[in-house]
Amino acid sequence: MDSYRVKILETFNVTHDVKCFRLEKPTGYHFVPGQATDVSIPQPGLESELRPFTFTALADKPFLEFTIKRYPDHKGVTDHIHNLKADDELVIHDAWGAINYKGPGYFIAGGAGITPFIAILRDLYSKDQLAGNKLFFSNKTAADIIYEEELKKMLGENVAFILSREESSGYHHGRIDRKFLEDEIVNFEKHFYVCGPDAMVSEISSFLQKMGADEESVVFEK
């Protein structure tokens, strides 16, 4: 797999613990919305610490973009990446990933699991092809929601934000459990795109199949 050493062009905060990184785009580099790449920091002791991050900008932009959540408790790669700034460098590899858009459906995301969907939704919005899609986005608190205003602008009434640790007007309170899915999903013949913590993806995928979704219609990273 090819590797590319690229310079960070700019960074900016998205939430209190999520930052956007825009990078140089190697000539001829290609990805499909929803795909990711393995990333490392070319610094002593970190060169071999590869982590997967999803591209969040549109594929036709002249730059690459990652939207990365910091996990300070881990004292790991995301901590180091969040300390980087413009003109620092990262190493990326070829794109890979299994979350590809197959047609209208329900997007179900937990926390930073929204990232594979961002480029997909931005791409559909730019082509005026978002009709028939709905997003359910679960977070602990409203302050954790990534790109909330942009998602509202793109999806309008077809986005629902669910908060597990906070009750606030305009947001659902609780979890995306079987009852929530039974209340909210009206068409089990559509596609389902699921991304978030492994336990959440496994649980929701199981619920959906038991409720009538075809196994082939449930799309998640395997």
CSV table of C-alpha atoms in Angstrom, one decimal:
chain,number,residue,atom,x,y,z
A,1,MET,CA,0.0,0.0,0.0
A,2,ASP,CA,1.4,3.4,-1.0
A,3,SER,CA,2.1,6.1,1.6
A,4,TYR,CA,2.1,9.8,1.3
A,5,ARG,CA,3.6,12.4,3.5
A,6,VAL,CA,1.4,15.4,3.6
A,7,LYS,CA,1.4,18.8,5.3
A,8,ILE,CA,-1.4,20.1,7.5
A,9,LEU,CA,-2.9,23.2,5.9
A,10,GLU,CA,-5.1,24.3,8.7
A,11,THR,CA,-6.9,23.1,11.8
A,12,PHE,CA,-10.0,24.3,13.7
A,13,ASN,CA,-12.2,23.2,16.5
A,14,VAL,CA,-15.6,21.5,15.8
A,15,THR,CA,-16.6,20.7,19.4
A,16,HIS,CA,-14.8,20.8,22.7
A,17,ASP,CA,-13.0,17.6,21.9
A,18,VAL,CA,-13.2,17.3,18.1
A,19,LYS,CA,-11.0,19.1,15.6
A,20,CYS,CA,-11.0,19.3,11.9
A,21,PHE,CA,-7.7,18.9,10.0
A,22,ARG,CA,-7.3,19.9,6.4
A,23,LEU,CA,-4.3,18.5,4.5
A,24,GLU,CA,-2.4,18.7,1.2
A,25,LYS,CA,-4.0,16.3,-1.3
A,26,PRO,CA,-1.4,14.2,-3.2
A,27,THR,CA,-1.7,14.4,-7.0
A,28,GLY,CA,-4.1,11.7,-8.2
A,29,TYR,CA,-5.3,10.7,-4.8
A,30,HIS,CA,-8.8,9.3,-4.8
A,31,PHE,CA,-11.4,8.2,-2.3
A,32,VAL,CA,-15.1,7.5,-2.3
A,33,PRO,CA,-17.3,9.2,0.3
A,34,GLY,CA,-17.4,7.0,3.4
A,35,GLN,CA,-13.9,5.6,3.0
A,36,ALA,CA,-11.0,6.0,5.4
A,37,THR,CA,-7.2,5.7,5.4
A,38,ASP,CA,-4.6,4.7,7.9
A,39,VAL,CA,-2.8,7.7,9.4
A,40,SER,CA,0.5,8.1,11.4
A,41,ILE,CA,2.6,10.9,12.7
A,42,PRO,CA,6.1,11.0,11.3
A,43,GLN,CA,7.8,11.6,14.6
A,44,PRO,CA,10.1,9.4,16.6
A,45,GLY,CA,8.2,6.6,18.4
A,46,LEU,CA,5.0,7.4,16.5
A,47,GLU,CA,5.8,6.4,12.9
A,48,SER,CA,4.4,2.9,13.2
A,49,GLU,CA,1.3,3.9,15.2
A,50,LEU,CA,-1.3,3.8,12.4
A,51,ARG,CA,-4.9,4.8,13.1
A,52,PRO,CA,-7.9,4.8,10.7
A,53,PHE,CA,-9.6,8.1,10.0
A,54,THR,CA,-12.4,8.8,7.6
A,55,PHE,CA,-12.3,11.5,5.0
A,56,THR,CA,-14.9,14.2,5.7
A,57,ALA,CA,-14.5,16.6,2.8
A,58,LEU,CA,-16.0,16.1,-0.6
A,59,ALA,CA,-13.8,14.1,-3.0
A,60,ASP,CA,-13.5,16.9,-5.5
A,61,LYS,CA,-12.0,19.4,-3.0
A,62,PRO,CA,-8.4,20.4,-3.5
A,63,PHE,CA,-7.6,19.3,0.0
A,64,LEU,CA,-8.1,16.2,2.2
A,65,GLU,CA,-10.0,16.6,5.5
A,66,PHE,CA,-10.3,14.5,8.7
A,67,THR,CA,-12.6,15.3,11.6
A,68,ILE,CA,-11.0,13.7,14.7
A,69,LYS,CA,-12.2,13.2,18.2
A,70,ARG,CA,-9.6,13.5,21.0
A,71,TYR,CA,-9.5,10.7,23.6
A,72,PRO,CA,-7.2,12.2,26.3
A,73,ASP,CA,-7.7,9.2,28.7
A,74,HIS,CA,-5.9,7.0,26.2
A,75,LYS,CA,-2.8,9.2,26.1
A,76,GLY,CA,-2.4,8.0,22.5
A,77,VAL,CA,-2.4,9.0,18.9
A,78,THR,CA,-5.4,11.3,18.9
A,79,ASP,CA,-3.8,13.2,21.8
A,80,HIS,CA,-0.7,13.8,19.7
A,81,ILE,CA,-2.7,14.7,16.5
A,82,HIS,CA,-4.7,17.3,18.4
A,83,ASN,CA,-1.4,19.0,19.3
A,84,LEU,CA,-0.4,19.3,15.7
A,85,LYS,CA,-0.8,22.6,13.8
A,86,ALA,CA,-0.5,24.1,10.3
A,87,ASP,CA,2.7,23.0,8.5
A,88,ASP,CA,3.2,19.9,10.7
A,89,GLU,CA,3.0,16.6,8.7
A,90,LEU,CA,1.0,13.4,8.7
A,91,VAL,CA,1.5,10.2,6.7
A,92,ILE,CA,-1.5,8.8,5.0
A,93,HIS,CA,-2.0,5.6,2.9
A,94,ASP,CA,-4.4,4.5,0.1
A,95,ALA,CA,-8.2,4.8,0.9
A,96,TRP,CA,-10.2,1.8,2.0
A,97,GLY,CA,-13.6,1.2,3.6
A,98,ALA,CA,-16.9,-0.6,3.3
A,99,ILE,CA,-19.4,2.1,4.2
A,100,ASN,CA,-20.5,3.1,0.7
A,101,TYR,CA,-23.8,4.7,-0.2
A,102,LYS,CA,-26.2,2.2,-1.8
A,103,GLY,CA,-29.4,4.2,-1.9
A,104,PRO,CA,-31.8,6.1,0.3
A,105,GLY,CA,-32.2,4.9,3.9
A,106,TYR,CA,-31.5,5.5,7.5
A,107,PHE,CA,-28.2,6.6,8.9
A,108,ILE,CA,-27.6,5.6,12.5
A,109,ALA,CA,-24.5,7.1,14.2
A,110,GLY,CA,-23.1,7.2,17.7
A,111,GLY,CA,-20.6,9.9,18.6
A,112,ALA,CA,-17.5,10.0,16.3
A,113,GLY,CA,-19.2,7.3,14.3
A,114,ILE,CA,-20.8,10.1,12.3
A,115,THR,CA,-17.6,10.7,10.5
A,116,PRO,CA,-18.0,8.1,7.6
A,117,PHE,CA,-21.4,9.6,7.0
A,118,ILE,CA,-20.3,13.3,6.8
A,119,ALA,CA,-18.7,13.1,3.3
A,120,ILE,CA,-21.6,10.9,2.1
A,121,LEU,CA,-24.2,13.4,3.3
A,122,ARG,CA,-22.3,16.4,2.0
A,123,ASP,CA,-21.9,14.6,-1.4
A,124,LEU,CA,-25.7,13.9,-1.6
A,125,TYR,CA,-26.5,17.4,-0.5
A,126,SER,CA,-24.3,18.9,-3.2
A,127,LYS,CA,-26.1,16.9,-5.8
A,128,ASP,CA,-29.6,17.6,-4.4
A,129,GLN,CA,-30.0,13.8,-3.8
A,130,LEU,CA,-30.6,13.7,0.0
A,131,ALA,CA,-34.4,13.0,-0.4
A,132,GLY,CA,-35.4,9.8,1.2
A,133,ASN,CA,-32.6,9.7,3.8
A,134,LYS,CA,-32.9,10.2,7.6
A,135,LEU,CA,-30.2,10.5,10.2
A,136,PHE,CA,-30.4,9.4,13.9
A,137,PHE,CA,-27.4,10.7,15.7
A,138,SER,CA,-26.7,9.7,19.3
A,139,ASN,CA,-24.4,11.6,21.7
A,140,LYS,CA,-23.9,12.0,25.4
A,141,THR,CA,-24.7,15.8,25.5
A,142,ALA,CA,-25.6,18.5,23.0
A,143,ALA,CA,-22.0,19.9,23.3
A,144,ASP,CA,-20.7,16.6,21.8
A,145,ILE,CA,-22.7,16.9,18.6
A,146,ILE,CA,-20.4,17.1,15.6
A,147,TYR,CA,-21.4,19.6,12.8
A,148,GLU,CA,-24.9,20.0,14.3
A,149,GLU,CA,-25.9,23.1,12.4
A,150,GLU,CA,-24.6,21.8,9.1
A,151,LEU,CA,-26.5,18.5,9.6
A,152,LYS,CA,-29.7,20.5,10.4
A,153,LYS,CA,-29.2,22.6,7.2
A,154,MET,CA,-28.7,19.6,5.0
A,155,LEU,CA,-31.3,17.3,6.4
A,156,GLY,CA,-33.9,19.6,8.0
A,157,GLU,CA,-36.6,17.6,9.7
A,158,ASN,CA,-34.9,14.4,8.6
A,159,VAL,CA,-32.3,14.5,11.4
A,160,ALA,CA,-32.9,13.5,15.0
A,161,PHE,CA,-30.4,14.1,17.8
A,162,ILE,CA,-30.5,11.7,20.7
A,163,LEU,CA,-28.8,12.6,24.0
A,164,SER,CA,-28.1,9.8,26.6
A,165,ARG,CA,-26.9,12.0,29.5
A,166,GLU,CA,-28.8,15.2,29.1
A,167,GLU,CA,-32.4,16.3,28.7
A,168,SER,CA,-32.9,19.4,26.6
A,169,SER,CA,-35.6,20.9,24.5
A,170,GLY,CA,-35.4,19.9,20.8
A,171,TYR,CA,-33.5,16.7,21.5
A,172,HIS,CA,-34.6,13.1,22.1
A,173,HIS,CA,-33.4,11.7,25.5
A,174,GLY,CA,-32.3,8.1,25.9
A,175,ARG,CA,-30.7,5.6,23.7
A,176,ILE,CA,-31.1,4.2,20.2
A,177,ASP,CA,-32.6,1.0,21.4
A,178,ARG,CA,-35.2,-1.4,19.9
A,179,LYS,CA,-38.2,0.7,21.1
A,180,PHE,CA,-36.7,3.9,19.5
A,181,LEU,CA,-36.2,2.1,16.2
A,182,GLU,CA,-39.7,0.6,16.3
A,183,ASP,CA,-41.1,4.2,16.9
A,184,GLU,CA,-39.0,5.9,14.2
A,185,ILE,CA,-38.5,3.5,11.3
A,186,VAL,CA,-41.4,3.2,8.9
A,187,ASN,CA,-39.8,1.4,6.0
A,188,PHE,CA,-37.7,-1.7,6.6
A,189,GLU,CA,-37.1,-2.1,2.9
A,190,LYS,CA,-34.7,0.8,2.8
A,191,HIS,CA,-30.9,0.7,3.5
A,192,PHE,CA,-29.5,1.1,7.0
A,193,TYR,CA,-26.1,2.6,7.5
A,194,VAL,CA,-24.7,2.1,11.1
A,195,CYS,CA,-21.5,3.4,12.6
A,196,GLY,CA,-20.4,4.0,16.2
A,197,PRO,CA,-18.8,2.0,19.1
A,198,ASP,CA,-18.6,-1.7,18.2
A,199,ALA,CA,-21.2,-2.7,20.9
A,200,MET,CA,-23.7,-0.2,19.5
A,201,VAL,CA,-23.2,-1.3,15.9
A,202,SER,CA,-23.6,-5.0,16.8
A,203,GLU,CA,-26.7,-4.3,19.0
A,204,ILE,CA,-28.5,-2.1,16.4
A,205,SER,CA,-27.6,-4.4,13.5
A,206,SER,CA,-29.2,-7.3,15.5
A,207,PHE,CA,-32.3,-5.3,16.3
A,208,LEU,CA,-32.8,-4.2,12.7
A,209,GLN,CA,-32.5,-7.8,11.4
A,210,LYS,CA,-35.0,-9.1,14.0
A,211,MET,CA,-37.4,-6.3,13.1
A,212,GLY,CA,-37.4,-7.2,9.4
A,213,ALA,CA,-34.5,-5.5,7.7
A,214,ASP,CA,-32.7,-7.6,5.1
A,215,GLU,CA,-29.2,-8.6,6.2
A,216,GLU,CA,-27.7,-7.2,3.0
A,217,SER,CA,-29.4,-3.8,3.6
A,218,VAL,CA,-27.5,-3.2,6.8
A,219,VAL,CA,-24.2,-1.4,6.0
A,220,PHE,CA,-21.4,-1.1,8.5
A,221,GLU,CA,-17.6,-1.5,8.7
A,222,LYS,CA,-16.7,-5.2,8.9
